[in-house]
Short mmCIF file of C-alpha atoms and ligand atoms in Angstrom, two decimals:
data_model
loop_
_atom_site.label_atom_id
_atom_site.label_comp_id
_atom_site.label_asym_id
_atom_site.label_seq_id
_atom_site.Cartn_x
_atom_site.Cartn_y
_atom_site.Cartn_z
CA UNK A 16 39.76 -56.47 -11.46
CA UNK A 17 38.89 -59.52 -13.63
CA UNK A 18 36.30 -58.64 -16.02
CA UNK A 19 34.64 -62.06 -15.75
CA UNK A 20 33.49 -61.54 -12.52
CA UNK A 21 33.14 -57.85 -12.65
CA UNK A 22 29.88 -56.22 -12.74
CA UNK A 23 30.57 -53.88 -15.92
CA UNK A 24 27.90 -54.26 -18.11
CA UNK A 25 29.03 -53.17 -21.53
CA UNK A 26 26.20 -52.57 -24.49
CA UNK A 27 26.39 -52.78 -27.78
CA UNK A 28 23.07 -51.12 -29.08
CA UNK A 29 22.86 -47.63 -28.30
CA UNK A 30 20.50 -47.23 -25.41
CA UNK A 31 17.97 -44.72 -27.53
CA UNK A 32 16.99 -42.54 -24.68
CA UNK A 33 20.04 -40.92 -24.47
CA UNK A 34 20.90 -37.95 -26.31
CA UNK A 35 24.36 -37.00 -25.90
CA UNK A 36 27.26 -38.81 -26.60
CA UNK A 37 28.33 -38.81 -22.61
CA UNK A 38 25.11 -40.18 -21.48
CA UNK A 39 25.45 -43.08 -24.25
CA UNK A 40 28.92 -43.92 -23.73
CA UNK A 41 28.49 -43.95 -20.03
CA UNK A 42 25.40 -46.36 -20.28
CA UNK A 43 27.13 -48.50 -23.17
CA UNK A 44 30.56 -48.53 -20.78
CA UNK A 45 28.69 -49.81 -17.92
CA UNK A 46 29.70 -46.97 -15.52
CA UNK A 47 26.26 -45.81 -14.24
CA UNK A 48 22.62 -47.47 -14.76
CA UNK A 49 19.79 -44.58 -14.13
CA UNK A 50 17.41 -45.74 -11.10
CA UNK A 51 14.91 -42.79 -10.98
CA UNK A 52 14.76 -39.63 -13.17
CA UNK A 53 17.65 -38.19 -13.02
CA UNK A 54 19.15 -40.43 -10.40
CA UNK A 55 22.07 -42.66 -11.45
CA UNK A 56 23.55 -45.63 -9.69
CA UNK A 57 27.35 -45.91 -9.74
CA UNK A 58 28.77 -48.83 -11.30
CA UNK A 59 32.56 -50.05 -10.31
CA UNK A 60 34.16 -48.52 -13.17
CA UNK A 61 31.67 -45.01 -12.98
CA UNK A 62 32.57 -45.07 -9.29
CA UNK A 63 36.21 -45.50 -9.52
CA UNK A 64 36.50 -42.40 -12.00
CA UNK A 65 34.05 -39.97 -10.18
CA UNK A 66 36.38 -40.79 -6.88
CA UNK A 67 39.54 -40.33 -9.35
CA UNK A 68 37.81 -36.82 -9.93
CA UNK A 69 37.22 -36.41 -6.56
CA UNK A 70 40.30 -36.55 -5.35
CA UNK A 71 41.76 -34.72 -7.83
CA UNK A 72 39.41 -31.75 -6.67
CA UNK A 73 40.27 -32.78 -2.75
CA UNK A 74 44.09 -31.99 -3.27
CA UNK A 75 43.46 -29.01 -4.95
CA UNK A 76 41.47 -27.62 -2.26
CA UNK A 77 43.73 -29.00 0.27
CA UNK A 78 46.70 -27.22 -1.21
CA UNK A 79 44.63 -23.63 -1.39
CA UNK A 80 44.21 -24.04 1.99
CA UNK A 81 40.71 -25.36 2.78
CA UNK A 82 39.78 -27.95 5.14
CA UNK A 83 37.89 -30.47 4.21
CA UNK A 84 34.17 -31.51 6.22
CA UNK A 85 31.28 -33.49 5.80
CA UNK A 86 27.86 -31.85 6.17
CA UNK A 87 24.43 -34.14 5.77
CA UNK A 88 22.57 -33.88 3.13
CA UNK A 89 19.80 -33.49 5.39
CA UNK A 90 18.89 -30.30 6.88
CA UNK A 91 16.08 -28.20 8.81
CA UNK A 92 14.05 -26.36 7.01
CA UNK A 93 14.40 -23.96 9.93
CA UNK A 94 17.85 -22.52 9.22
CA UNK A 95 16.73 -21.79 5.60
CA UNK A 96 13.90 -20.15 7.39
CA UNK A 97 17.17 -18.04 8.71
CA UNK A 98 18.44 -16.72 5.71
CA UNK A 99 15.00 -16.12 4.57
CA UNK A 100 15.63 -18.77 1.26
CA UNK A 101 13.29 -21.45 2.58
CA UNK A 102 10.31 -20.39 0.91
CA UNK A 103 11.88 -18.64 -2.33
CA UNK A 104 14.15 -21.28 -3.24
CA UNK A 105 10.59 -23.10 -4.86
CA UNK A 106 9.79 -26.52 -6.46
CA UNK A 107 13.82 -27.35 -6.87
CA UNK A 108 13.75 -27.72 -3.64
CA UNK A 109 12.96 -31.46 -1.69
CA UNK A 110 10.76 -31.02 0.91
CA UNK A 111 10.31 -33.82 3.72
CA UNK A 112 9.04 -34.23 7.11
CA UNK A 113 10.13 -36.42 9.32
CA UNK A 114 8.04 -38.97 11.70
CA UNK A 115 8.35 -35.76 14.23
CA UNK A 116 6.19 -33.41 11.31
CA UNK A 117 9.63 -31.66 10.92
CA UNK A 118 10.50 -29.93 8.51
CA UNK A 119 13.67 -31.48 6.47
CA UNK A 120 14.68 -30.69 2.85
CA UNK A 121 18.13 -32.63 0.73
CA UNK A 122 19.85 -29.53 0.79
CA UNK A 123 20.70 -28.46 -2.55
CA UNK A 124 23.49 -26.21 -1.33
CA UNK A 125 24.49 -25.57 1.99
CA UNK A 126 25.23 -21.94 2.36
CA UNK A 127 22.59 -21.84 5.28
CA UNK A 128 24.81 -25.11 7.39
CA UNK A 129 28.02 -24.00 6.85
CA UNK A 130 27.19 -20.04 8.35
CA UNK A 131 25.49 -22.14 11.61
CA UNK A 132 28.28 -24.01 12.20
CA UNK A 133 30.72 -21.31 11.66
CA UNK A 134 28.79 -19.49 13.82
CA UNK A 135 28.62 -21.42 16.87
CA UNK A 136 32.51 -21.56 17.32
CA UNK A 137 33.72 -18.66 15.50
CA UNK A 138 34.21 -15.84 18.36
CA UNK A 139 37.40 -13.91 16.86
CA UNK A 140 38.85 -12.33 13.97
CA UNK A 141 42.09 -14.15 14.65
CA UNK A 142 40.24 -17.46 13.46
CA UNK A 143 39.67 -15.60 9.87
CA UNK A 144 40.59 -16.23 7.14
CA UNK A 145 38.92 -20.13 6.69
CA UNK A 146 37.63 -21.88 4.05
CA UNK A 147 35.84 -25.19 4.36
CA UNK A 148 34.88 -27.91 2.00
CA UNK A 149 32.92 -30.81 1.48
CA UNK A 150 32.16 -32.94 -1.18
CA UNK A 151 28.92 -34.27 -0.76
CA UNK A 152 25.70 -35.15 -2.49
CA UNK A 153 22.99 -32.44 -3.76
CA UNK A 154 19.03 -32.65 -4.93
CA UNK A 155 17.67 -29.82 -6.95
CA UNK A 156 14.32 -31.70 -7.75
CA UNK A 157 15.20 -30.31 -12.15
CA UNK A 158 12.05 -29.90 -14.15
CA UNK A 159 13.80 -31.62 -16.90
CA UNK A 160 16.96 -33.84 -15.92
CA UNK A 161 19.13 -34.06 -18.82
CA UNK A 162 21.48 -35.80 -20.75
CA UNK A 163 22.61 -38.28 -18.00
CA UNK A 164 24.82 -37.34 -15.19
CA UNK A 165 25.43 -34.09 -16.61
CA UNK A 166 22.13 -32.44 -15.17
CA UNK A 167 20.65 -34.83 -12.91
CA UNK A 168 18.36 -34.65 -9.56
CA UNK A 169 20.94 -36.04 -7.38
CA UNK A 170 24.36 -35.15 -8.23
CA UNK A 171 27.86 -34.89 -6.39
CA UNK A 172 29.15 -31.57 -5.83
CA UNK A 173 32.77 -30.27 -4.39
CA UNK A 174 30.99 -26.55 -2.34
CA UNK A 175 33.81 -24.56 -0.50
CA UNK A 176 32.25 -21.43 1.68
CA UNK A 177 35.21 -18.57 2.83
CA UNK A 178 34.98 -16.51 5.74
CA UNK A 179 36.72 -13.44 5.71
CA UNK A 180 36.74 -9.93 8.08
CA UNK A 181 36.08 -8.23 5.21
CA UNK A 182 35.53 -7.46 1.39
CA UNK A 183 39.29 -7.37 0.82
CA UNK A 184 39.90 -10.39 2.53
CA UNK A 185 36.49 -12.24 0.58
CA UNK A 186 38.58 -11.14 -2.69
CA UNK A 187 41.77 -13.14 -2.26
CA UNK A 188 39.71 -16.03 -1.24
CA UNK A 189 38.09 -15.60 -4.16
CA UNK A 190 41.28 -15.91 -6.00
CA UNK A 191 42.29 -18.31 -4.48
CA UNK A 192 39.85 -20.48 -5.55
CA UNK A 193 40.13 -19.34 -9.07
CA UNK A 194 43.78 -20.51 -9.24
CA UNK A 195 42.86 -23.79 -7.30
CA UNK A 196 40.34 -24.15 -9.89
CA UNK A 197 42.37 -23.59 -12.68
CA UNK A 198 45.01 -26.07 -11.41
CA UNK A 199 42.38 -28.61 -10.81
CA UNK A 200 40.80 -28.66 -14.43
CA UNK A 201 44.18 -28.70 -15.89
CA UNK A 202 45.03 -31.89 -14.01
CA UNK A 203 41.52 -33.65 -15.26
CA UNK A 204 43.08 -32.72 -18.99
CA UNK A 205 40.94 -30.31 -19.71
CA UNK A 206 40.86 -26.35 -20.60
CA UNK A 207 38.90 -24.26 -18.40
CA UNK A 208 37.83 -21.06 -19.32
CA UNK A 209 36.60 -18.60 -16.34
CA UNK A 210 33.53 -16.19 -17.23
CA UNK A 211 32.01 -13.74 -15.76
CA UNK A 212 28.66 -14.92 -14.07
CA UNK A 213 24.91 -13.91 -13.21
CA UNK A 214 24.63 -14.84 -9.28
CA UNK A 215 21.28 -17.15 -9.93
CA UNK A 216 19.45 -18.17 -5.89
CA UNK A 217 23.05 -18.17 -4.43
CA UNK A 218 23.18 -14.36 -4.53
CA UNK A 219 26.30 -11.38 -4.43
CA UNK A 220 27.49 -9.71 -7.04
CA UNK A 221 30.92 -11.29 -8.12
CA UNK A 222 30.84 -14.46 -9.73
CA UNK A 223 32.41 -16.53 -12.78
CA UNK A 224 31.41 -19.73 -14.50
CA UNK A 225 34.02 -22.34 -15.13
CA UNK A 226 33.00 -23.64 -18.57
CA UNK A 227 35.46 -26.54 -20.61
CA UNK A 228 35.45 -27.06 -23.89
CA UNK A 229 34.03 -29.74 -25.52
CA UNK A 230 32.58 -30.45 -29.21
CA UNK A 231 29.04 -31.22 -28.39
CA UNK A 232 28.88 -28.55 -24.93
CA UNK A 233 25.50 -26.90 -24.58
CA UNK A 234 26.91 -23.24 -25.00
CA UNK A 235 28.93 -21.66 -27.71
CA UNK A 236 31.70 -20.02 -26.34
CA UNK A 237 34.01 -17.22 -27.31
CA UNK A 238 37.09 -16.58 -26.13
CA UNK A 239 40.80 -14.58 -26.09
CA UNK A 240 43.57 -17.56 -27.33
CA UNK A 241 45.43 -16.08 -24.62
CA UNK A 242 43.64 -18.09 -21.65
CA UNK A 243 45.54 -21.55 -23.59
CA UNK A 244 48.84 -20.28 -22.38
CA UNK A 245 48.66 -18.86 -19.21
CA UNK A 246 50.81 -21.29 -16.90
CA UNK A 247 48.61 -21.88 -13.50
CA UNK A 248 51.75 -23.54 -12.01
CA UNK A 249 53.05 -23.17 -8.57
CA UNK A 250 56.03 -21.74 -9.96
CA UNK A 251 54.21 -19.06 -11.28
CA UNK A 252 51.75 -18.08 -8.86
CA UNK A 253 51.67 -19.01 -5.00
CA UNK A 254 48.39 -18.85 -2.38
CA UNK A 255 50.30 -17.33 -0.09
CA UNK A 256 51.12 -13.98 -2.67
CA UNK A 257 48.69 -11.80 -2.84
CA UNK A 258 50.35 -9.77 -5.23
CA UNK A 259 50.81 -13.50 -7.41
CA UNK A 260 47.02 -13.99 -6.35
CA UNK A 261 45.96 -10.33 -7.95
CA UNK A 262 48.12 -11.12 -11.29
CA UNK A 263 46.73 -13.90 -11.53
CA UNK A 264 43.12 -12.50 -11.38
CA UNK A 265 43.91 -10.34 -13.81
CA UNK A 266 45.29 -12.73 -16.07
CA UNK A 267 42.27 -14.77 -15.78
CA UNK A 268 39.54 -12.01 -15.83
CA UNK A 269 41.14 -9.19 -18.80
CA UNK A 270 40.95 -11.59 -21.70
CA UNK A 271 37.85 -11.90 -23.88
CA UNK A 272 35.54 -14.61 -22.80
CA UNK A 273 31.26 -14.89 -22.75
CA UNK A 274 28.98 -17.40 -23.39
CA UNK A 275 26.58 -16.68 -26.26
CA UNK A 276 23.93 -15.25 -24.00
CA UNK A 277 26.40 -12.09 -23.05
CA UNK A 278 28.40 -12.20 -26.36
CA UNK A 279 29.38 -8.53 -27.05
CA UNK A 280 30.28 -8.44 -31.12
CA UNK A 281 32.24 -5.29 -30.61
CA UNK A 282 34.34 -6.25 -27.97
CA UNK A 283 34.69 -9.16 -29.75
CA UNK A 284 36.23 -7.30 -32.62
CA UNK A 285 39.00 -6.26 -31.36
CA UNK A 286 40.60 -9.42 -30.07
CA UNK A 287 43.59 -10.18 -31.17
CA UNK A 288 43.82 -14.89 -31.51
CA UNK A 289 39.98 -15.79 -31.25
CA UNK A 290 38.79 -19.07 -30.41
CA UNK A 291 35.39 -20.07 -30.62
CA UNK A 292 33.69 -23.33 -29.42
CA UNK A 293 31.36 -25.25 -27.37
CA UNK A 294 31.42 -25.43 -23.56
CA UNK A 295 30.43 -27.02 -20.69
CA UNK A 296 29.85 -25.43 -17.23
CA UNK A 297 31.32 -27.43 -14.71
CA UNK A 298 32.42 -25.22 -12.15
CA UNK A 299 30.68 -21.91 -10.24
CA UNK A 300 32.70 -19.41 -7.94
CA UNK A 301 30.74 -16.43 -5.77
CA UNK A 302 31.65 -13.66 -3.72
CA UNK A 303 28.12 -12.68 -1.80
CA UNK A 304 29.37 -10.41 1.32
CA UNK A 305 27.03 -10.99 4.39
CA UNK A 306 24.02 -12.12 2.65
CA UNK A 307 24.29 -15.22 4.83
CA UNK A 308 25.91 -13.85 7.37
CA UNK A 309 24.28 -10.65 8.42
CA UNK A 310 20.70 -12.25 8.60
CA UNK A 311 21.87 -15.47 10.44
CA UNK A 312 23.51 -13.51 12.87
CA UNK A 313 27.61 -14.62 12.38
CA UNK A 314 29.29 -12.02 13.98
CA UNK A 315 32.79 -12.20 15.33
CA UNK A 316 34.82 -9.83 17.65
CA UNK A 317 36.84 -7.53 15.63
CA UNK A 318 40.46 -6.17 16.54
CA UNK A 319 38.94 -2.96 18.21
CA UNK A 320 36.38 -5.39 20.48
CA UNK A 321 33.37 -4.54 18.54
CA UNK A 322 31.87 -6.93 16.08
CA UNK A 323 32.25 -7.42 13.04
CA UNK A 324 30.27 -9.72 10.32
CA UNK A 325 32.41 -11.75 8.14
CA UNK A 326 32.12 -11.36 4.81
CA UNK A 327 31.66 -15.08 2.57
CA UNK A 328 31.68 -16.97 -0.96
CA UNK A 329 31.03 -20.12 -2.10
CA UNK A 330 32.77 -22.26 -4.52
CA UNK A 331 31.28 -24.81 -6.48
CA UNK A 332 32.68 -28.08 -8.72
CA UNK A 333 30.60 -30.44 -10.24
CA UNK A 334 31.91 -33.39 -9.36
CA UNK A 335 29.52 -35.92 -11.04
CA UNK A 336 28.57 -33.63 -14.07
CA UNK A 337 32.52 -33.75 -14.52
CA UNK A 338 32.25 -37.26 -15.72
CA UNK A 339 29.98 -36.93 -18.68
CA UNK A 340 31.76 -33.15 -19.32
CA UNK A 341 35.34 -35.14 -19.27
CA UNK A 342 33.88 -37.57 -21.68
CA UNK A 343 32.18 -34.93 -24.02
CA UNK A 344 35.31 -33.47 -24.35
CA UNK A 345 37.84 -36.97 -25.04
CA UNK A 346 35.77 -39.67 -27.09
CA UNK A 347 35.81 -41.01 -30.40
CA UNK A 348 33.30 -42.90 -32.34
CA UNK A 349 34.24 -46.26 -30.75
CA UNK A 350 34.38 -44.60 -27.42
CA UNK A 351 35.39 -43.11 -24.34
CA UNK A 352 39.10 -42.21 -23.97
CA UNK A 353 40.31 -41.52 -20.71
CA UNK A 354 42.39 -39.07 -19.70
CA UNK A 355 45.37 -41.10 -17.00
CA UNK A 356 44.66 -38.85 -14.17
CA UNK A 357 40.99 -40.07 -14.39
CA UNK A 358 41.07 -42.86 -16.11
CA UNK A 359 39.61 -46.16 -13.66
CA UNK A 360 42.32 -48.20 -14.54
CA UNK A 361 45.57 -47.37 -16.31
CA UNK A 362 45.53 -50.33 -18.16
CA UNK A 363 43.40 -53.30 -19.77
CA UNK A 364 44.49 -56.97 -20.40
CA UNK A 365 42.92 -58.48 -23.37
CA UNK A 366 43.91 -62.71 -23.53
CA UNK A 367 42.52 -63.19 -26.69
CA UNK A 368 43.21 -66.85 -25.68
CA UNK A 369 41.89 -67.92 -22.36
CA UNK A 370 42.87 -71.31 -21.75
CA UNK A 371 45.73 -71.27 -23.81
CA UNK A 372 49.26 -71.77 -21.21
CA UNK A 373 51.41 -69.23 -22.14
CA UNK A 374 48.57 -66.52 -23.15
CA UNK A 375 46.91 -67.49 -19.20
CA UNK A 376 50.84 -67.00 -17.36
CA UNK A 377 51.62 -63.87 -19.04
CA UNK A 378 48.35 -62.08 -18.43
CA UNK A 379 48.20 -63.46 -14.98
CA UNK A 380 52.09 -62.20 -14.45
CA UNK A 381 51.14 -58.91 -15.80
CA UNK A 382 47.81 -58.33 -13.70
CA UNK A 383 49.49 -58.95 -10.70
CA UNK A 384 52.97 -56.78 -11.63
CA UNK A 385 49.91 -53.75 -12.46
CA UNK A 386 48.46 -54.38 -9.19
CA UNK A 387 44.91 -53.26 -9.50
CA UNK A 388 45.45 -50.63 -11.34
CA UNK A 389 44.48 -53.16 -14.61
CA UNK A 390 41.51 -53.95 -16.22
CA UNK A 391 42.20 -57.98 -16.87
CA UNK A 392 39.51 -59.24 -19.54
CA UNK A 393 39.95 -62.49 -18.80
CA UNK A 394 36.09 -63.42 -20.44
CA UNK A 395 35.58 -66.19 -23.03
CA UNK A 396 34.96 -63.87 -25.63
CA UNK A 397 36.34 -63.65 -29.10
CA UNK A 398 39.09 -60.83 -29.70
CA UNK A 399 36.68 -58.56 -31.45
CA UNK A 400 34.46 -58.48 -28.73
CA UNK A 401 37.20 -57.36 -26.21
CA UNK A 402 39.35 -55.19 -28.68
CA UNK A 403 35.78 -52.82 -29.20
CA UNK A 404 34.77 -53.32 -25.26
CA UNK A 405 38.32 -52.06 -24.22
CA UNK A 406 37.95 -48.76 -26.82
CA UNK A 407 34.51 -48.28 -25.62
CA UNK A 408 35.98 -48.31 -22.22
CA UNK A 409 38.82 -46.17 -23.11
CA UNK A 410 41.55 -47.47 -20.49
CA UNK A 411 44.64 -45.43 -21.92
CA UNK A 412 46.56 -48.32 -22.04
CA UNK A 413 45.31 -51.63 -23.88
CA UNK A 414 47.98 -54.50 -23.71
CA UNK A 415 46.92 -57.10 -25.90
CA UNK A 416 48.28 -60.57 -25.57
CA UNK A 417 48.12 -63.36 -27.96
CA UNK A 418 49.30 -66.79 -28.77
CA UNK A 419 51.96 -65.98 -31.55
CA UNK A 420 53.13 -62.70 -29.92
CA UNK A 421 53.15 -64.51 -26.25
CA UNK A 422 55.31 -67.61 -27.44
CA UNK A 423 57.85 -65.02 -28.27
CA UNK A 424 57.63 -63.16 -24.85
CA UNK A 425 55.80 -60.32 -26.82
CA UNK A 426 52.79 -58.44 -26.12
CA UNK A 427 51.24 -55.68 -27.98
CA UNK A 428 50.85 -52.24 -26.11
CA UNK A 429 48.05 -49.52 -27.86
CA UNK A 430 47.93 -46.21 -26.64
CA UNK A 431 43.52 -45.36 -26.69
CA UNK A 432 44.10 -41.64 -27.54
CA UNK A 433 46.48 -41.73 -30.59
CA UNK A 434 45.65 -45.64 -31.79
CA UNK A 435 49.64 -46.29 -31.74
CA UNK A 436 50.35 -49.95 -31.56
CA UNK A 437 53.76 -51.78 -30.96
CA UNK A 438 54.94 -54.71 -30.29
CA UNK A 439 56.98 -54.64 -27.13
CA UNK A 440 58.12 -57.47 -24.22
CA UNK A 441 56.45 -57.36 -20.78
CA UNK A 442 59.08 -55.39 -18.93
CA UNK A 443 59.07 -52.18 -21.67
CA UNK A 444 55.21 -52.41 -22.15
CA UNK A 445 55.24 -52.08 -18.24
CA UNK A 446 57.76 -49.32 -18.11
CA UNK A 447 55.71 -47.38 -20.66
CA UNK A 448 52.83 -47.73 -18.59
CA UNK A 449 55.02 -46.55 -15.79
N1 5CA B 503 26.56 -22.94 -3.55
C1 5CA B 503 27.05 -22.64 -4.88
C2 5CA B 503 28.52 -22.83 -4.97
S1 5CA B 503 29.10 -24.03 -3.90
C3 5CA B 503 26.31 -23.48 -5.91
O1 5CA B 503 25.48 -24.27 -5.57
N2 5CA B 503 26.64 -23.25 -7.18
S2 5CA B 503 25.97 -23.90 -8.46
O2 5CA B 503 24.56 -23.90 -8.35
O3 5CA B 503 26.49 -23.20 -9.59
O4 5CA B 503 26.43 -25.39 -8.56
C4 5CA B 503 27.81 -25.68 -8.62
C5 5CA B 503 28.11 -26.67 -9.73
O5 5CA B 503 27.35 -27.86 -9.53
C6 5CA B 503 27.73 -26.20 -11.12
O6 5CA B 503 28.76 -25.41 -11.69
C7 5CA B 503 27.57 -27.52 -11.86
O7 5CA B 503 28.83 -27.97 -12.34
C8 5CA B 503 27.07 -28.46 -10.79
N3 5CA B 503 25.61 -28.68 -10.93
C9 5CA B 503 24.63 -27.81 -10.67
N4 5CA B 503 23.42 -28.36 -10.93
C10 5CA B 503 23.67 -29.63 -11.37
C11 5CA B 503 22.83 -30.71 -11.79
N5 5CA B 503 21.50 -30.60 -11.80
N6 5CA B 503 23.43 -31.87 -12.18
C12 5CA B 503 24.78 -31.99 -12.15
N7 5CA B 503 25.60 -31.01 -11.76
C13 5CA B 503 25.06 -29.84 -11.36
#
C-alpha cells in the first residue's frame, strides 16, 4: 500500500482518553477509531493484523481437527429459553425484537446454536467425536468497556464447542484444544500460561484461563519457570496420541501457576525457578458435560441402540482483545513492534526524497519486488516524520532509502525490535526480509 493514499491516520498527541499503552498506540497507529462505547472500527492496518491473528488461530484449529462454520450473530431468544440462560444471563446481554415482536439478542456466545444445530443432524455415535468453530463477532453489553479493544462491547472471538459420547472422550478434546492453544500463542510470539479457571455463565467444572504475559497486564501472575520450556511441537506431541495428549496435560496442568486472586503462598514456596509477572487473559477453555445438551434435548443413538447424550466444551480465543494483548506485551516508548507472524506488513519504505530520480526508482523497484506485503511511505513528509511514524507503526522491517545511500545502490535496512541498522544493497536487504 502507498501511504499517501492510504487511510492510516497516524497521531502524534496522545489521545488522553486512553489509559493503556495498547489502546494509545492503537489510536496513535491508526489501526482502529472507536465509533460507540466500546465499539471500534477497523482501520486497514488494524484489520490486516486482527485477520493475520485470525488466521493464525484458523490453522491451528484446522490442524486439531475442528471444522470451521459461521453462525449469525443473531439469534432467538427462544433457544436460550432452551437451556434455561435467557433470563439469567442479565443486562450483558442485547436484547432486540424484530419488526415481527420477536425476540432476538447478539449472541454473546453461542453454546445454545451450536447444540441446535448439532442436534438436528447428529443421529449416531459414529458421527462423535466433532468439534466445530467459528470465528465470529460477540456483544456482551460491559458495564464499563475498557482500555480499547481489549474489553470492548463488540469484540471478535475464535468459540470451538466438542461433542463427545462421553466424559472420557470430552477430556481429550479438551486437550486437544489445550495443545492447539499452546501452539497458536507461540506462533503470535507470545508465552501463554494455562490456569486453572472459575466456570463464570458458561458453566462445568473443568476449565483454564490462557493468560500472556505482558508488563502492564491487569493480573499479577505467578508461575513454575518450567512452562518457558516445554516444547508444544508436533514432534513432541501429536492429536492423534492420546497418551502424547495426556502428557501433555500433565505437563501443562502440574506446574505452579494462579493469578493473584487464587495465589496459594505455600504452594508457592516450594517451587523450584519462579517467575512472577503481569498477564493478560486472552484465551478460555471449558469442559461442561450435558449442561447444554441434556436440557436441549441432543441425544444420539449409542452403540447398544439406546441413547446417549453427548457430553460438550467450549473453547474460547479472543481474537480482537489479542491485538491490544500482542501490543501490551511488544512496544517500546516510540511504539508498537510487531511480531512477523502478525505484523500488517513485513516491511515499510521510507523515500526520504520523493521526487528525487533515483530515491523514486528504487523505492518503486522495491515495492513492487515486496509485493504488498510493504508499507511504501511515499508522503511528502520530512524524514523525521516518517522515521517516528514507521516505529510507531512497528513494521519489523524499515528499509530506508536516501539520496546519498541510493546513488550508490544502497539502502539502509533496521530491524524495529532490536534497533540494528545496516547498510545493505537491494537484493541482501530483500533476502533478509526473506
Ligand atoms: N463460550 C465460551 C468459550 S467459547 C466463552 O464465551 N468464554 S469467555 O467468556 O471466556 O470468552 C472467551 C474469550 O473472549 C476470553 O478469554 C477473552 O479473551 C475474550 N473476551 C471476553 N470478553 C471480552 C470483551 N468484552 N472484549 C474483548 N474480548 C473479550
Amino acid at each position: 500500500m502507498r501511504l499517501s493514499r492510504s487511510l492510516v491516520p497516524t497521531l502524534k498527541e496522545t489521545p488522553a482518553e486512553a489509559q493503556i499503552a495498547s489502546h494509545r498506540l492503537m489510536l496513535r497507529a491508526g489501526l482502529v477509531r472507536q465509533t460507540s462505547a466500546g465499539i471500534y472500527a477497523w482501520l486497514p492496518a488494524g484489520y490486516r493484523v486482527l485477520q493475520n491473528i485470525a488466521q493464525i488461530v484458523r490453522e491451528e484449529q484446522d490442524a486439531s481437527g475442528a471444522q470451521e462454520v459461521l453462525m449469525p450473530t443473531l439469534q432467538s431468544a427462544d433457544l436460550w429459553r432452551q437451556s434455561g440462560r435467557y433470563d439469567g444471563y442479565g443486562a450483558e446481554m442485547l436484547r432486540i425484537k424484530d419488526r415481527h415482536d420477536r425476540e432476538m439478542l447478539y449472541g454473546p456466545t453461542n453454546e445454545e446454536m451450536i447444540t441446535d444445530l448439532f442436534r438436528q443432524s447428529a443421529k449416531s455415535y459414529r458421527q462423535l467425536p466433532q468439534n466445530l468453530y467459528h470465528i465470529q463477532w460477540k456483544f456482551r453489553d460491559e458495564v464499563r468497556p475498557r482500555f480499547g479493544v481489549m474489553r470492548g462491547r463488540e469484540f471478535l472471538m475464535k468459540d470451538a464447542y466438542s461433542f463427545d459420547l462421553d466424559q472420557a472422550g470430552a477430556v481429550i478434546a479438551y486437550r486437544k484444544m489445550m495443545l492447539a492453544y499452546m501452539r497458536t500463542f507461540r506462533r503470535l510470539g507470545v508465552q501463554a500460561i494455562p490456569m486453572a479457571a472459575d466456570t463464570g455463565p458458561i458453566g462445568g467444572d473443568l476449565s483454564h484461563e490462557f493468560i500472556i504475559l505482558a508488563p502492564t497486564g491487569e493480573s499479577q501472575v505467578y508461575y513454575d519457570a518450567a512452562f518457558e520450556t516445554i516444547d508444544t511441537s508436533p514432534s513432541a506431541f501429536s492429536f492423534n496420541s492420546e497418551a502424547d495428549l495426556e502428557r501433555f496435560a500433565a505437563l501443562m496442568t502440574t506446574p505452579y501457576a494462579a493469578t493473584d486472586e487464587k495465589h496459594d503462598e505455600a504452594a508457592w514456596a516450594k517451587v523450584a525457578n519462579k517467575r512472577e509477572g503481569r498477564g493478560i487473559e486472552v484465551g478460555h477453555i471449558f469442559y461442561f458435560g450435558t449442561k447444554y445438551s441434556e436440557p436441549m434435548g441432543l441425544k444420539v443413538a449409542g452403540p447398544d441402540g439406546s441413547l446417549v447424550v453427548p457430553h460438550m466444551g467450549s473453547y474460547g480465543i479472543g481474537v480482537s482483545r489479542l491485538v491490544g494483548a500482542l501490543i501490551e506485551a511488544n512496544h517500546d516508548d516510540a511504539g508498537i513492534i510487531w511480531a512477523d507472524a502478525v505484523a500488517p506488513w513485513k516491511a515499510t519504505i521510507l523515500n526520504l526524497k520523493m521526487g528525487d530520480a533515483t530515491c523514486d526508482g528504487m523505492c518503486e523497484d522495491i515495492y513492487a519486488k515486496l509485493k504488498g506485503n510493504a508499507l511504501y511511505d511515499d508522503r511528502d513528509e520530512r524524514g523525521g516524520v516518517k522515521f517516528n511514524d514507521a516505529d510507531l507503526m512497528g513494521h519489523p522491517w524499515q528499509i530506508i532509502v536516501g539520496p546519498r545511500g541510493a546513488a550508490k545502490g544502497m539502502v539502509e535496512l533496521k530491524r524495529r525490535a532490536t534497533g540494528e541498522r545496516v547498510e545493505l544493497s537491494v537484493e541482501d536487504a530483500l533476502s533478509r526480509i526473506g
